[in-house]
mmCIF file of N, CA and C and ligand atoms in Angstrom:
data_model
loop_
_atom_site.group_PDB
_atom_site.id
_atom_site.type_symbol
_atom_site.label_atom_id
_atom_site.label_comp_id
_atom_site.label_asym_id
_atom_site.label_seq_id
_atom_site.Cartn_x
_atom_site.Cartn_y
_atom_site.Cartn_z
ATOM 1 N N MET A 275 0.830 -1.269 -0.087
ATOM 2 C CA MET A 275 0.077 -0.278 0.007
ATOM 3 C C MET A 275 0.892 1.144 -0.017
ATOM 4 N N VAL A 276 0.345 2.274 -0.765
ATOM 5 C CA VAL A 276 1.318 3.300 -0.869
ATOM 6 C C VAL A 276 0.373 4.765 -0.876
ATOM 7 N N THR A 277 0.907 5.689 -0.395
ATOM 8 C CA THR A 277 0.059 6.896 -0.096
ATOM 9 C C THR A 277 0.228 7.642 -1.796
ATOM 10 N N GLN A 278 -0.990 7.763 -2.032
ATOM 11 C CA GLN A 278 -1.018 7.880 -3.762
ATOM 12 C C GLN A 278 -1.934 9.172 -3.719
ATOM 13 N N ARG A 279 -2.120 9.910 -5.163
ATOM 14 C CA ARG A 279 -2.818 10.999 -5.426
ATOM 15 C C ARG A 279 -3.769 10.486 -6.731
ATOM 16 N N THR A 280 -5.276 10.863 -6.514
ATOM 17 C CA THR A 280 -5.978 10.663 -7.756
ATOM 18 C C THR A 280 -6.778 11.899 -8.192
ATOM 19 N N PHE A 281 -7.205 12.104 -9.507
ATOM 20 C CA PHE A 281 -7.828 13.109 -9.730
ATOM 21 C C PHE A 281 -9.279 12.937 -9.805
ATOM 22 N N SER A 282 -10.141 13.771 -9.447
ATOM 23 C CA SER A 282 -11.556 13.351 -9.290
ATOM 24 C C SER A 282 -12.341 14.872 -9.994
ATOM 25 N N ILE A 283 -13.377 14.439 -10.371
ATOM 26 C CA ILE A 283 -14.418 15.612 -11.024
ATOM 27 C C ILE A 283 -15.911 15.365 -10.415
ATOM 28 N N ILE A 284 -16.479 16.339 -9.552
ATOM 29 C CA ILE A 284 -17.809 16.216 -9.213
ATOM 30 C C ILE A 284 -18.468 16.925 -10.283
ATOM 31 N N LYS A 285 -19.445 16.032 -11.234
ATOM 32 C CA LYS A 285 -20.000 16.628 -12.653
ATOM 33 C C LYS A 285 -21.144 17.535 -12.203
ATOM 34 N N PRO A 286 -21.625 18.184 -13.488
ATOM 35 C CA PRO A 286 -22.322 19.103 -13.619
ATOM 36 C C PRO A 286 -23.899 18.644 -12.994
ATOM 37 N N ASP A 287 -24.171 17.088 -13.170
ATOM 38 C CA ASP A 287 -25.651 16.749 -12.552
ATOM 39 C C ASP A 287 -25.614 16.975 -10.997
ATOM 40 N N ALA A 288 -24.137 16.609 -10.370
ATOM 41 C CA ALA A 288 -24.148 16.771 -8.967
ATOM 42 C C ALA A 288 -24.180 18.093 -8.426
ATOM 43 N N THR A 289 -23.226 18.975 -9.041
ATOM 44 C CA THR A 289 -23.150 20.373 -8.495
ATOM 45 C C THR A 289 -24.903 21.157 -8.748
ATOM 46 N N ARG A 290 -25.383 20.862 -9.645
ATOM 47 C CA ARG A 290 -26.848 21.509 -9.777
ATOM 48 C C ARG A 290 -27.598 20.854 -8.445
ATOM 49 N N ARG A 291 -27.405 19.768 -8.033
ATOM 50 C CA ARG A 291 -28.461 19.077 -6.843
ATOM 51 C C ARG A 291 -27.555 19.567 -5.692
ATOM 52 N N ASN A 292 -26.710 20.494 -5.790
ATOM 53 C CA ASN A 292 -26.050 20.556 -4.517
ATOM 54 C C ASN A 292 -25.448 19.790 -3.723
ATOM 55 N N LEU A 293 -25.074 18.598 -4.365
ATOM 56 C CA LEU A 293 -24.505 17.436 -3.797
ATOM 57 C C LEU A 293 -22.856 17.545 -3.376
ATOM 58 N N THR A 294 -22.304 18.645 -3.574
ATOM 59 C CA THR A 294 -20.791 18.443 -3.467
ATOM 60 C C THR A 294 -20.408 18.146 -2.017
ATOM 61 N N GLY A 295 -20.922 18.646 -1.072
ATOM 62 C CA GLY A 295 -20.767 18.212 0.280
ATOM 63 C C GLY A 295 -20.977 16.878 0.736
ATOM 64 N N LYS A 296 -21.945 16.279 0.228
ATOM 65 C CA LYS A 296 -22.276 14.692 0.618
ATOM 66 C C LYS A 296 -21.573 14.000 -0.144
ATOM 67 N N ILE A 297 -21.008 14.415 -1.387
ATOM 68 C CA ILE A 297 -19.851 13.465 -2.162
ATOM 69 C C ILE A 297 -18.628 13.516 -1.595
ATOM 70 N N ASN A 298 -18.198 14.619 -1.050
ATOM 71 C CA ASN A 298 -17.019 15.001 -0.319
ATOM 72 C C ASN A 298 -17.038 14.008 1.185
ATOM 73 N N ALA A 299 -18.031 14.229 1.660
ATOM 74 C CA ALA A 299 -18.199 13.122 2.702
ATOM 75 C C ALA A 299 -17.987 11.694 2.550
ATOM 76 N N LYS A 300 -18.587 11.254 1.510
ATOM 77 C CA LYS A 300 -18.333 9.901 1.149
ATOM 78 C C LYS A 300 -16.630 9.690 0.757
ATOM 79 N N PHE A 301 -15.880 10.560 0.299
ATOM 80 C CA PHE A 301 -14.226 10.516 0.234
ATOM 81 C C PHE A 301 -13.629 10.529 1.605
ATOM 82 N N GLU A 302 -14.185 11.325 2.340
ATOM 83 C CA GLU A 302 -13.399 11.625 3.603
ATOM 84 C C GLU A 302 -13.966 10.454 4.786
ATOM 85 N N GLU A 303 -14.861 10.096 4.578
ATOM 86 C CA GLU A 303 -15.543 8.810 5.288
ATOM 87 C C GLU A 303 -14.795 7.687 5.035
ATOM 88 N N ASN A 304 -14.180 7.616 3.838
ATOM 89 C CA ASN A 304 -13.801 6.303 3.442
ATOM 90 C C ASN A 304 -12.110 6.406 3.285
ATOM 91 N N GLY A 305 -11.677 7.416 4.082
ATOM 92 C CA GLY A 305 -10.117 7.403 3.824
ATOM 93 C C GLY A 305 -9.403 8.160 2.940
ATOM 94 N N LEU A 306 -9.871 8.932 2.518
ATOM 95 C CA LEU A 306 -9.268 9.900 1.390
ATOM 96 C C LEU A 306 -9.461 11.341 1.886
ATOM 97 N N ARG A 307 -8.262 12.533 1.402
ATOM 98 C CA ARG A 307 -8.140 13.660 1.962
ATOM 99 C C ARG A 307 -8.103 14.512 0.825
ATOM 100 N N ILE A 308 -9.214 15.472 0.596
ATOM 101 C CA ILE A 308 -9.153 16.549 -0.442
ATOM 102 C C ILE A 308 -8.239 17.501 -0.497
ATOM 103 N N VAL A 309 -6.856 17.380 -0.959
ATOM 104 C CA VAL A 309 -5.815 18.064 -1.001
ATOM 105 C C VAL A 309 -5.660 19.382 -1.896
ATOM 106 N N ALA A 310 -6.736 19.342 -2.791
ATOM 107 C CA ALA A 310 -7.019 20.470 -3.792
ATOM 108 C C ALA A 310 -8.313 20.265 -4.273
ATOM 109 N N GLN A 311 -8.860 21.549 -4.490
ATOM 110 C CA GLN A 311 -10.138 21.527 -4.853
ATOM 111 C C GLN A 311 -10.494 23.014 -5.549
ATOM 112 N N LYS A 312 -11.218 23.018 -6.695
ATOM 113 C CA LYS A 312 -11.806 24.420 -7.117
ATOM 114 C C LYS A 312 -12.965 23.988 -8.030
ATOM 115 N N ARG A 313 -13.833 24.955 -7.809
ATOM 116 C CA ARG A 313 -15.141 24.936 -8.795
ATOM 117 C C ARG A 313 -14.961 25.590 -10.095
ATOM 118 N N ILE A 314 -14.954 25.226 -11.117
ATOM 119 C CA ILE A 314 -14.783 25.523 -12.374
ATOM 120 C C ILE A 314 -15.816 25.570 -13.446
ATOM 121 N N ARG A 315 -16.024 26.273 -14.417
ATOM 122 C CA ARG A 315 -16.881 25.884 -15.417
ATOM 123 C C ARG A 315 -15.821 25.516 -16.794
ATOM 124 N N MET A 316 -15.980 24.195 -17.103
ATOM 125 C CA MET A 316 -14.927 23.576 -17.905
ATOM 126 C C MET A 316 -15.455 24.203 -19.640
ATOM 127 N N THR A 317 -14.214 24.515 -20.276
ATOM 128 C CA THR A 317 -14.470 24.931 -21.348
ATOM 129 C C THR A 317 -14.599 23.805 -22.358
ATOM 130 N N LYS A 318 -15.312 23.875 -23.641
ATOM 131 C CA LYS A 318 -15.395 23.095 -24.635
ATOM 132 C C LYS A 318 -14.076 22.280 -24.808
ATOM 133 N N GLU A 319 -13.212 23.322 -25.093
ATOM 134 C CA GLU A 319 -11.821 22.717 -25.437
ATOM 135 C C GLU A 319 -11.285 21.902 -24.325
ATOM 136 N N GLN A 320 -11.271 22.477 -22.752
ATOM 137 C CA GLN A 320 -10.777 21.202 -21.790
ATOM 138 C C GLN A 320 -11.428 19.890 -21.725
ATOM 139 N N ALA A 321 -12.883 20.215 -21.930
ATOM 140 C CA ALA A 321 -13.738 18.864 -21.939
ATOM 141 C C ALA A 321 -13.267 17.902 -23.208
ATOM 142 N N GLU A 322 -13.023 18.577 -24.319
ATOM 143 C CA GLU A 322 -12.610 17.715 -25.478
ATOM 144 C C GLU A 322 -11.337 17.034 -25.398
ATOM 145 N N GLN A 323 -10.442 17.959 -24.799
ATOM 146 C CA GLN A 323 -9.220 17.329 -24.401
ATOM 147 C C GLN A 323 -8.879 16.212 -23.225
ATOM 148 N N PHE A 324 -9.994 16.593 -22.301
ATOM 149 C CA PHE A 324 -9.970 15.475 -21.150
ATOM 150 C C PHE A 324 -10.610 14.239 -21.586
ATOM 151 N N TYR A 325 -11.378 14.188 -22.422
ATOM 152 C CA TYR A 325 -11.970 12.790 -22.904
ATOM 153 C C TYR A 325 -11.749 12.456 -24.202
ATOM 154 N N ALA A 326 -10.374 12.947 -24.943
ATOM 155 C CA ALA A 326 -9.992 12.685 -26.111
ATOM 156 C C ALA A 326 -9.930 11.242 -26.345
ATOM 157 N N VAL A 327 -9.662 10.306 -25.391
ATOM 158 C CA VAL A 327 -9.269 8.898 -25.286
ATOM 159 C C VAL A 327 -10.746 8.402 -25.814
ATOM 160 N N HIS A 328 -12.109 9.105 -25.814
ATOM 161 C CA HIS A 328 -13.319 8.384 -26.254
ATOM 162 C C HIS A 328 -13.851 9.288 -27.372
ATOM 163 N N LYS A 329 -12.728 9.814 -28.112
ATOM 164 C CA LYS A 329 -13.163 10.702 -29.200
ATOM 165 C C LYS A 329 -14.086 9.937 -30.222
ATOM 166 N N GLU A 330 -13.722 8.597 -30.500
ATOM 167 C CA GLU A 330 -14.696 8.038 -31.410
ATOM 168 C C GLU A 330 -15.839 7.227 -30.831
ATOM 169 N N ARG A 331 -15.796 7.448 -29.423
ATOM 170 C CA ARG A 331 -17.216 6.758 -29.053
ATOM 171 C C ARG A 331 -18.544 7.343 -29.589
ATOM 172 N N PRO A 332 -19.759 6.699 -29.808
ATOM 173 C CA PRO A 332 -20.830 7.532 -30.060
ATOM 174 C C PRO A 332 -21.126 8.534 -29.105
ATOM 175 N N PHE A 333 -20.842 8.355 -27.858
ATOM 176 C CA PHE A 333 -21.351 9.587 -26.799
ATOM 177 C C PHE A 333 -20.486 10.417 -26.582
ATOM 178 N N TYR A 334 -19.597 10.727 -27.454
ATOM 179 C CA TYR A 334 -18.328 11.677 -27.034
ATOM 180 C C TYR A 334 -18.959 12.940 -27.181
ATOM 181 N N GLY A 335 -19.725 13.358 -28.423
ATOM 182 C CA GLY A 335 -20.127 14.877 -28.496
ATOM 183 C C GLY A 335 -21.196 15.085 -27.081
ATOM 184 N N ASP A 336 -22.234 14.315 -26.728
ATOM 185 C CA ASP A 336 -23.281 14.727 -25.608
ATOM 186 C C ASP A 336 -22.192 14.521 -24.474
ATOM 187 N N LEU A 337 -21.168 13.811 -24.229
ATOM 188 C CA LEU A 337 -20.341 13.896 -23.160
ATOM 189 C C LEU A 337 -20.004 15.229 -23.162
ATOM 190 N N VAL A 338 -19.131 15.914 -24.058
ATOM 191 C CA VAL A 338 -18.457 17.180 -23.899
ATOM 192 C C VAL A 338 -19.597 18.178 -23.473
ATOM 193 N N LYS A 339 -20.736 18.130 -24.305
ATOM 194 C CA LYS A 339 -21.846 19.095 -23.877
ATOM 195 C C LYS A 339 -22.431 18.971 -22.368
ATOM 196 N N PHE A 340 -22.646 17.638 -21.871
ATOM 197 C CA PHE A 340 -22.741 17.272 -20.532
ATOM 198 C C PHE A 340 -21.845 18.178 -19.464
ATOM 199 N N MET A 341 -20.540 17.662 -19.725
ATOM 200 C CA MET A 341 -19.532 18.214 -18.748
ATOM 201 C C MET A 341 -19.212 19.646 -18.773
ATOM 202 N N THR A 342 -19.737 20.395 -19.922
ATOM 203 C CA THR A 342 -19.887 21.830 -19.883
ATOM 204 C C THR A 342 -21.102 22.661 -19.643
ATOM 205 N N SER A 343 -22.132 21.794 -19.146
ATOM 206 C CA SER A 343 -23.394 22.247 -19.182
ATOM 207 C C SER A 343 -23.495 23.113 -17.754
ATOM 208 N N GLY A 344 -22.811 23.046 -16.723
ATOM 209 C CA GLY A 344 -22.907 23.682 -15.738
ATOM 210 C C GLY A 344 -21.411 23.555 -14.653
ATOM 211 N N PRO A 345 -21.446 24.120 -13.759
ATOM 212 C CA PRO A 345 -20.165 24.192 -12.904
ATOM 213 C C PRO A 345 -19.609 22.676 -12.503
ATOM 214 N N VAL A 346 -18.520 22.425 -12.557
ATOM 215 C CA VAL A 346 -17.798 21.275 -12.123
ATOM 216 C C VAL A 346 -16.767 21.601 -10.819
ATOM 217 N N VAL A 347 -16.677 20.438 -10.057
ATOM 218 C CA VAL A 347 -15.582 20.754 -8.872
ATOM 219 C C VAL A 347 -14.502 19.753 -9.194
ATOM 220 N N VAL A 348 -13.445 20.192 -9.561
ATOM 221 C CA VAL A 348 -12.311 19.686 -9.794
ATOM 222 C C VAL A 348 -11.370 19.220 -8.510
ATOM 223 N N GLN A 349 -10.620 18.243 -8.362
ATOM 224 C CA GLN A 349 -10.264 17.703 -7.045
ATOM 225 C C GLN A 349 -8.880 16.886 -7.185
ATOM 226 N N VAL A 350 -8.098 17.058 -6.257
ATOM 227 C CA VAL A 350 -6.938 15.878 -6.027
ATOM 228 C C VAL A 350 -7.394 15.253 -4.710
ATOM 229 N N LEU A 351 -7.327 13.830 -4.601
ATOM 230 C CA LEU A 351 -7.627 13.224 -3.382
ATOM 231 C C LEU A 351 -6.333 12.432 -3.286
ATOM 232 N N GLU A 352 -5.943 12.224 -1.584
ATOM 233 C CA GLU A 352 -4.843 11.882 -1.453
ATOM 234 C C GLU A 352 -5.033 10.570 -0.212
ATOM 235 N N GLY A 353 -4.556 9.450 -0.437
ATOM 236 C CA GLY A 353 -4.799 8.517 0.430
ATOM 237 C C GLY A 353 -4.089 7.143 0.176
ATOM 238 N N GLU A 354 -4.152 6.140 0.905
ATOM 239 C CA GLU A 354 -3.768 4.639 0.664
ATOM 240 C C GLU A 354 -4.426 4.338 -0.845
ATOM 241 N N ASP A 355 -3.386 3.906 -1.757
ATOM 242 C CA ASP A 355 -4.162 3.332 -2.877
ATOM 243 C C ASP A 355 -5.225 4.249 -3.622
ATOM 244 N N ALA A 356 -4.897 5.489 -3.565
ATOM 245 C CA ALA A 356 -5.951 6.362 -3.792
ATOM 246 C C ALA A 356 -6.993 6.268 -5.112
ATOM 247 N N VAL A 357 -6.263 5.783 -6.060
ATOM 248 C CA VAL A 357 -6.733 5.326 -7.449
ATOM 249 C C VAL A 357 -7.812 4.515 -7.344
ATOM 250 N N ALA A 358 -7.355 3.275 -6.921
ATOM 251 C CA ALA A 358 -8.358 2.032 -6.712
ATOM 252 C C ALA A 358 -9.226 2.690 -5.611
ATOM 253 N N ALA A 359 -8.886 3.174 -4.464
ATOM 254 C CA ALA A 359 -9.635 3.308 -3.482
ATOM 255 C C ALA A 359 -10.947 4.025 -4.044
ATOM 256 N N ASN A 360 -10.655 5.397 -4.800
ATOM 257 C CA ASN A 360 -11.556 6.174 -5.305
ATOM 258 C C ASN A 360 -12.469 5.519 -6.348
ATOM 259 N N ARG A 361 -12.172 4.507 -7.268
ATOM 260 C CA ARG A 361 -12.912 4.061 -8.066
ATOM 261 C C ARG A 361 -13.956 3.121 -7.245
ATOM 262 N N LYS A 362 -13.635 2.277 -5.982
ATOM 263 C CA LYS A 362 -14.504 1.757 -5.386
ATOM 264 C C LYS A 362 -15.540 2.519 -4.811
ATOM 265 N N ILE A 363 -15.254 3.708 -4.105
ATOM 266 C CA ILE A 363 -15.907 4.538 -3.628
ATOM 267 C C ILE A 363 -17.111 4.902 -4.603
ATOM 268 N N MET A 364 -16.542 5.464 -5.785
ATOM 269 C CA MET A 364 -17.594 5.797 -6.994
ATOM 270 C C MET A 364 -18.459 4.834 -7.341
ATOM 271 N N GLY A 365 -18.272 3.649 -7.551
ATOM 272 C CA GLY A 365 -19.085 2.569 -8.054
ATOM 273 C C GLY A 365 -18.908 2.590 -9.535
ATOM 274 N N ALA A 366 -19.748 1.327 -10.304
ATOM 275 C CA ALA A 366 -19.663 1.412 -11.616
ATOM 276 C C ALA A 366 -19.943 2.587 -12.482
ATOM 277 N N THR A 367 -19.362 2.461 -13.750
ATOM 278 C CA THR A 367 -19.777 3.678 -14.573
ATOM 279 C C THR A 367 -21.240 3.890 -14.860
ATOM 280 N N ASN A 368 -22.296 2.470 -14.833
ATOM 281 C CA ASN A 368 -23.591 2.933 -14.944
ATOM 282 C C ASN A 368 -24.152 2.565 -13.774
ATOM 283 N N PRO A 369 -24.765 3.392 -13.247
ATOM 284 C CA PRO A 369 -25.410 3.617 -11.654
ATOM 285 C C PRO A 369 -26.292 2.128 -11.496
ATOM 286 N N ALA A 370 -26.832 1.551 -12.651
ATOM 287 C CA ALA A 370 -27.623 0.603 -12.504
ATOM 288 C C ALA A 370 -26.910 -0.530 -11.944
ATOM 289 N N ASN A 371 -25.482 -0.629 -12.155
ATOM 290 C CA ASN A 371 -24.580 -1.719 -11.856
ATOM 291 C C ASN A 371 -23.573 -1.425 -10.517
ATOM 292 N N ALA A 372 -23.974 -0.364 -10.145
ATOM 293 C CA ALA A 372 -23.042 0.089 -8.917
ATOM 294 C C ALA A 372 -23.449 -0.441 -7.901
ATOM 295 N N ASP A 373 -22.680 -0.916 -6.749
ATOM 296 C CA ASP A 373 -22.640 -1.427 -5.736
ATOM 297 C C ASP A 373 -23.564 -0.492 -4.528
ATOM 298 N N ALA A 374 -24.041 -1.119 -3.655
ATOM 299 C CA ALA A 374 -24.759 -0.317 -2.844
ATOM 300 C C ALA A 374 -23.963 0.397 -1.967
ATOM 301 N N GLY A 375 -24.093 1.883 -1.527
ATOM 302 C CA GLY A 375 -23.266 2.733 -0.856
ATOM 303 C C GLY A 375 -22.305 3.476 -1.555
ATOM 304 N N THR A 376 -22.164 3.163 -2.631
ATOM 305 C CA THR A 376 -21.234 4.050 -3.525
ATOM 306 C C THR A 376 -22.099 5.156 -4.144
ATOM 307 N N ILE A 377 -21.216 6.207 -4.425
ATOM 308 C CA ILE A 377 -21.724 7.365 -4.947
ATOM 309 C C ILE A 377 -22.569 7.436 -5.816
ATOM 310 N N ARG A 378 -22.134 6.518 -7.162
ATOM 311 C CA ARG A 378 -22.943 6.534 -8.195
ATOM 312 C C ARG A 378 -24.444 5.743 -8.050
ATOM 313 N N LYS A 379 -24.397 4.555 -6.906
ATOM 314 C CA LYS A 379 -25.653 4.005 -6.657
ATOM 315 C C LYS A 379 -26.428 5.139 -6.013
ATOM 316 N N GLU A 380 -25.903 6.151 -5.117
ATOM 317 C CA GLU A 380 -26.611 6.963 -4.332
ATOM 318 C C GLU A 380 -27.060 8.284 -5.178
ATOM 319 N N PHE A 381 -26.056 8.535 -5.884
ATOM 320 C CA PHE A 381 -26.393 9.932 -6.444
ATOM 321 C C PHE A 381 -26.650 10.037 -7.856
ATOM 322 N N ALA A 382 -26.085 8.913 -8.812
ATOM 323 C CA ALA A 382 -25.981 9.222 -10.359
ATOM 324 C C ALA A 382 -27.282 9.264 -10.896
ATOM 325 N N GLU A 383 -27.518 9.882 -11.802
ATOM 326 C CA GLU A 383 -29.066 9.844 -12.698
ATOM 327 C C GLU A 383 -28.752 8.978 -13.816
ATOM 328 N N SER A 384 -27.875 8.794 -14.482
ATOM 329 C CA SER A 384 -27.776 8.005 -15.628
ATOM 330 C C SER A 384 -26.168 7.466 -15.825
ATOM 331 N N ILE A 385 -26.158 6.674 -16.815
ATOM 332 C CA ILE A 385 -24.803 6.194 -17.372
ATOM 333 C C ILE A 385 -23.626 7.430 -17.582
ATOM 334 N N GLU A 386 -24.505 8.401 -18.196
ATOM 335 C CA GLU A 386 -23.670 9.848 -18.424
ATOM 336 C C GLU A 386 -23.617 10.754 -17.203
ATOM 337 N N ALA A 387 -24.789 10.869 -16.882
ATOM 338 C CA ALA A 387 -24.975 11.804 -15.777
ATOM 339 C C ALA A 387 -24.652 11.129 -14.474
ATOM 340 N N ASN A 388 -23.171 10.577 -14.198
ATOM 341 C CA ASN A 388 -23.087 9.723 -13.137
ATOM 342 C C ASN A 388 -22.162 10.297 -12.213
ATOM 343 N N SER A 389 -22.520 11.551 -11.889
ATOM 344 C CA SER A 389 -22.114 12.720 -10.827
ATOM 345 C C SER A 389 -20.608 12.634 -10.492
ATOM 346 N N VAL A 390 -19.731 11.872 -10.809
ATOM 347 C CA VAL A 390 -18.263 11.719 -10.674
ATOM 348 C C VAL A 390 -17.431 11.249 -11.546
ATOM 349 N N HIS A 391 -16.187 11.851 -11.917
ATOM 350 C CA HIS A 391 -15.084 11.139 -12.442
ATOM 351 C C HIS A 391 -14.015 10.762 -11.835
ATOM 352 N N GLY A 392 -12.985 9.714 -11.762
ATOM 353 C CA GLY A 392 -12.161 9.287 -10.992
ATOM 354 C C GLY A 392 -11.095 8.573 -11.895
ATOM 355 N N SER A 393 -9.911 9.072 -11.778
ATOM 356 C CA SER A 393 -8.633 8.240 -12.588
ATOM 357 C C SER A 393 -8.744 6.865 -12.738
ATOM 358 N N ASP A 394 -8.371 6.313 -13.854
ATOM 359 C CA ASP A 394 -8.327 4.778 -13.826
ATOM 360 C C ASP A 394 -7.099 4.321 -13.573
ATOM 361 N N SER A 395 -6.089 5.205 -13.535
ATOM 362 C CA SER A 395 -4.532 4.489 -13.156
ATOM 363 C C SER A 395 -3.583 5.823 -12.741
ATOM 364 N N PRO A 396 -2.706 5.171 -12.034
ATOM 365 C CA PRO A 396 -1.575 6.211 -11.508
ATOM 366 C C PRO A 396 -1.263 7.221 -12.533
ATOM 367 N N GLU A 397 -0.664 6.702 -13.646
ATOM 368 C CA GLU A 397 -0.349 7.471 -14.751
ATOM 369 C C GLU A 397 -1.144 8.540 -15.159
ATOM 370 N N ASN A 398 -2.521 8.238 -15.441
ATOM 371 C CA ASN A 398 -3.807 8.889 -15.827
ATOM 372 C C ASN A 398 -3.767 10.002 -14.727
ATOM 373 N N ALA A 399 -3.723 9.654 -13.587
ATOM 374 C CA ALA A 399 -4.002 10.437 -12.361
ATOM 375 C C ALA A 399 -2.923 11.589 -12.471
ATOM 376 N N LYS A 400 -1.727 11.237 -12.734
ATOM 377 C CA LYS A 400 -0.614 12.346 -12.682
ATOM 378 C C LYS A 400 -0.936 13.434 -13.894
ATOM 379 N N MET A 401 -1.267 12.849 -15.296
ATOM 380 C CA MET A 401 -1.790 13.537 -16.381
ATOM 381 C C MET A 401 -2.961 14.476 -16.157
ATOM 382 N N GLU A 402 -3.815 13.983 -15.354
ATOM 383 C CA GLU A 402 -5.265 14.754 -15.214
ATOM 384 C C GLU A 402 -5.164 15.747 -14.390
ATOM 385 N N ILE A 403 -4.297 15.433 -13.209
ATOM 386 C CA ILE A 403 -4.060 16.648 -12.046
ATOM 387 C C ILE A 403 -3.094 17.530 -12.815
ATOM 388 N N SER A 404 -2.248 17.095 -13.642
ATOM 389 C CA SER A 404 -1.655 18.446 -14.085
ATOM 390 C C SER A 404 -2.211 19.319 -15.046
ATOM 391 N N LEU A 405 -3.550 18.683 -15.811
ATOM 392 C CA LEU A 405 -4.352 19.517 -16.707
ATOM 393 C C LEU A 405 -5.125 20.753 -15.632
ATOM 394 N N PHE A 406 -5.307 20.401 -14.550
ATOM 395 C CA PHE A 406 -5.955 21.361 -13.811
ATOM 396 C C PHE A 406 -5.279 22.050 -12.649
ATOM 397 N N PHE A 407 -4.304 21.732 -12.328
ATOM 398 C CA PHE A 407 -3.658 22.117 -10.988
ATOM 399 C C PHE A 407 -1.940 22.529 -10.892
ATOM 400 N N LYS A 408 -1.649 23.448 -10.555
ATOM 401 C CA LYS A 408 -0.088 23.677 -10.430
ATOM 402 C C LYS A 408 -0.140 22.784 -9.245
ATOM 403 N N ASP A 409 1.549 22.476 -9.000
ATOM 404 C CA ASP A 409 1.759 22.053 -7.699
ATOM 405 C C ASP A 409 1.662 22.781 -6.513
ATOM 406 N N SER A 410 1.854 24.025 -6.668
ATOM 407 C CA SER A 410 1.682 24.905 -5.407
ATOM 408 C C SER A 410 0.089 24.880 -5.089
ATOM 409 N N GLU A 411 -0.820 24.564 -5.990
ATOM 410 C CA GLU A 411 -1.899 24.525 -5.505
ATOM 411 C C GLU A 411 -2.494 23.329 -4.560
ATOM 412 N N ILE A 412 -1.605 22.326 -4.611
ATOM 413 C CA ILE A 412 -1.772 21.104 -3.945
ATOM 414 C C ILE A 412 -1.228 21.005 -2.488
ATOM 415 N N VAL A 413 -2.231 20.815 -1.454
ATOM 416 C CA VAL A 413 -1.648 20.989 -0.446
ATOM 417 C C VAL A 413 -1.839 19.714 0.615
ATOM 418 N N GLY A 414 -0.727 18.835 0.843
ATOM 419 C CA GLY A 414 -0.926 17.466 1.262
ATOM 420 C C GLY A 414 -0.793 17.602 2.813
HETATM 421 P P1 GDP B 1769 -15.523 5.972 -16.090
HETATM 422 O O1 GDP B 1769 -14.123 5.756 -15.972
HETATM 423 O O2 GDP B 1769 -16.257 5.114 -15.030
HETATM 424 O O3 GDP B 1769 -15.953 7.543 -15.772
HETATM 425 O O4 GDP B 1769 -16.320 5.350 -17.527
HETATM 426 P P2 GDP B 1769 -15.442 5.767 -19.059
HETATM 427 O O5 GDP B 1769 -14.236 6.113 -18.916
HETATM 428 O O6 GDP B 1769 -15.886 4.342 -19.596
HETATM 429 O O7 GDP B 1769 -16.411 6.962 -19.459
HETATM 430 C C1 GDP B 1769 -16.318 8.080 -19.213
HETATM 431 C C2 GDP B 1769 -17.736 8.814 -18.969
HETATM 432 O O8 GDP B 1769 -18.258 8.835 -20.296
HETATM 433 C C3 GDP B 1769 -18.642 8.022 -17.795
HETATM 434 O O9 GDP B 1769 -18.290 8.338 -16.713
HETATM 435 C C4 GDP B 1769 -19.814 8.722 -18.547
HETATM 436 O O10 GDP B 1769 -20.195 9.850 -18.079
HETATM 437 C C5 GDP B 1769 -19.863 8.634 -20.087
HETATM 438 N N1 GDP B 1769 -20.019 7.340 -20.716
HETATM 439 C C6 GDP B 1769 -19.510 6.115 -20.620
HETATM 440 N N2 GDP B 1769 -20.213 5.355 -21.190
HETATM 441 C C7 GDP B 1769 -21.351 5.863 -21.702
HETATM 442 C C8 GDP B 1769 -22.463 5.323 -22.353
HETATM 443 O O11 GDP B 1769 -22.535 4.334 -22.929
HETATM 444 N N3 GDP B 1769 -23.223 6.562 -23.155
HETATM 445 C C9 GDP B 1769 -23.206 7.774 -22.594
HETATM 446 N N4 GDP B 1769 -23.878 8.721 -23.133
HETATM 447 N N5 GDP B 1769 -22.148 8.106 -21.367
HETATM 448 C C10 GDP B 1769 -21.333 7.327 -21.398
#
């Protein structure tokens, strides 16, 4: 087990329903520390770059539209095995398949409006963090 950082986004469906605090409580109750956080409005260019890996998928255009439809909260979470730990706290991409007690099971509206993003590997976590935060903004 190593202390690790992961990148998280509280998505527009969740900020719209004022769920930032409830979602942050899930992270904190499950051993992750929020070491950086800011509320931003993603630009189309940022969303396209962030989800570039899904460019060929049929839902790419809708996803970019959704991610720019309202404010998001971008975050750096720190803890033991943070990348995998956060994926567990989030639950499956499709809330219908998510385990009880996970963020997506409790809060997600649909497979697209699924309330949170979390990095899927330590390498992607580093890259995603660097897209939104300077080192000096992360206070561990
Ligand atoms: P994640 O790592 O669990 O977020 O899942 P993916 O990397 O596979 O997908 C990225 C995001 O695209 C998801 O979190 C959803 O917001 C969206 N998404 C994934 N699959 C679908 C789909 O089949 N339809 C739609 N509309 N959106 C999807």
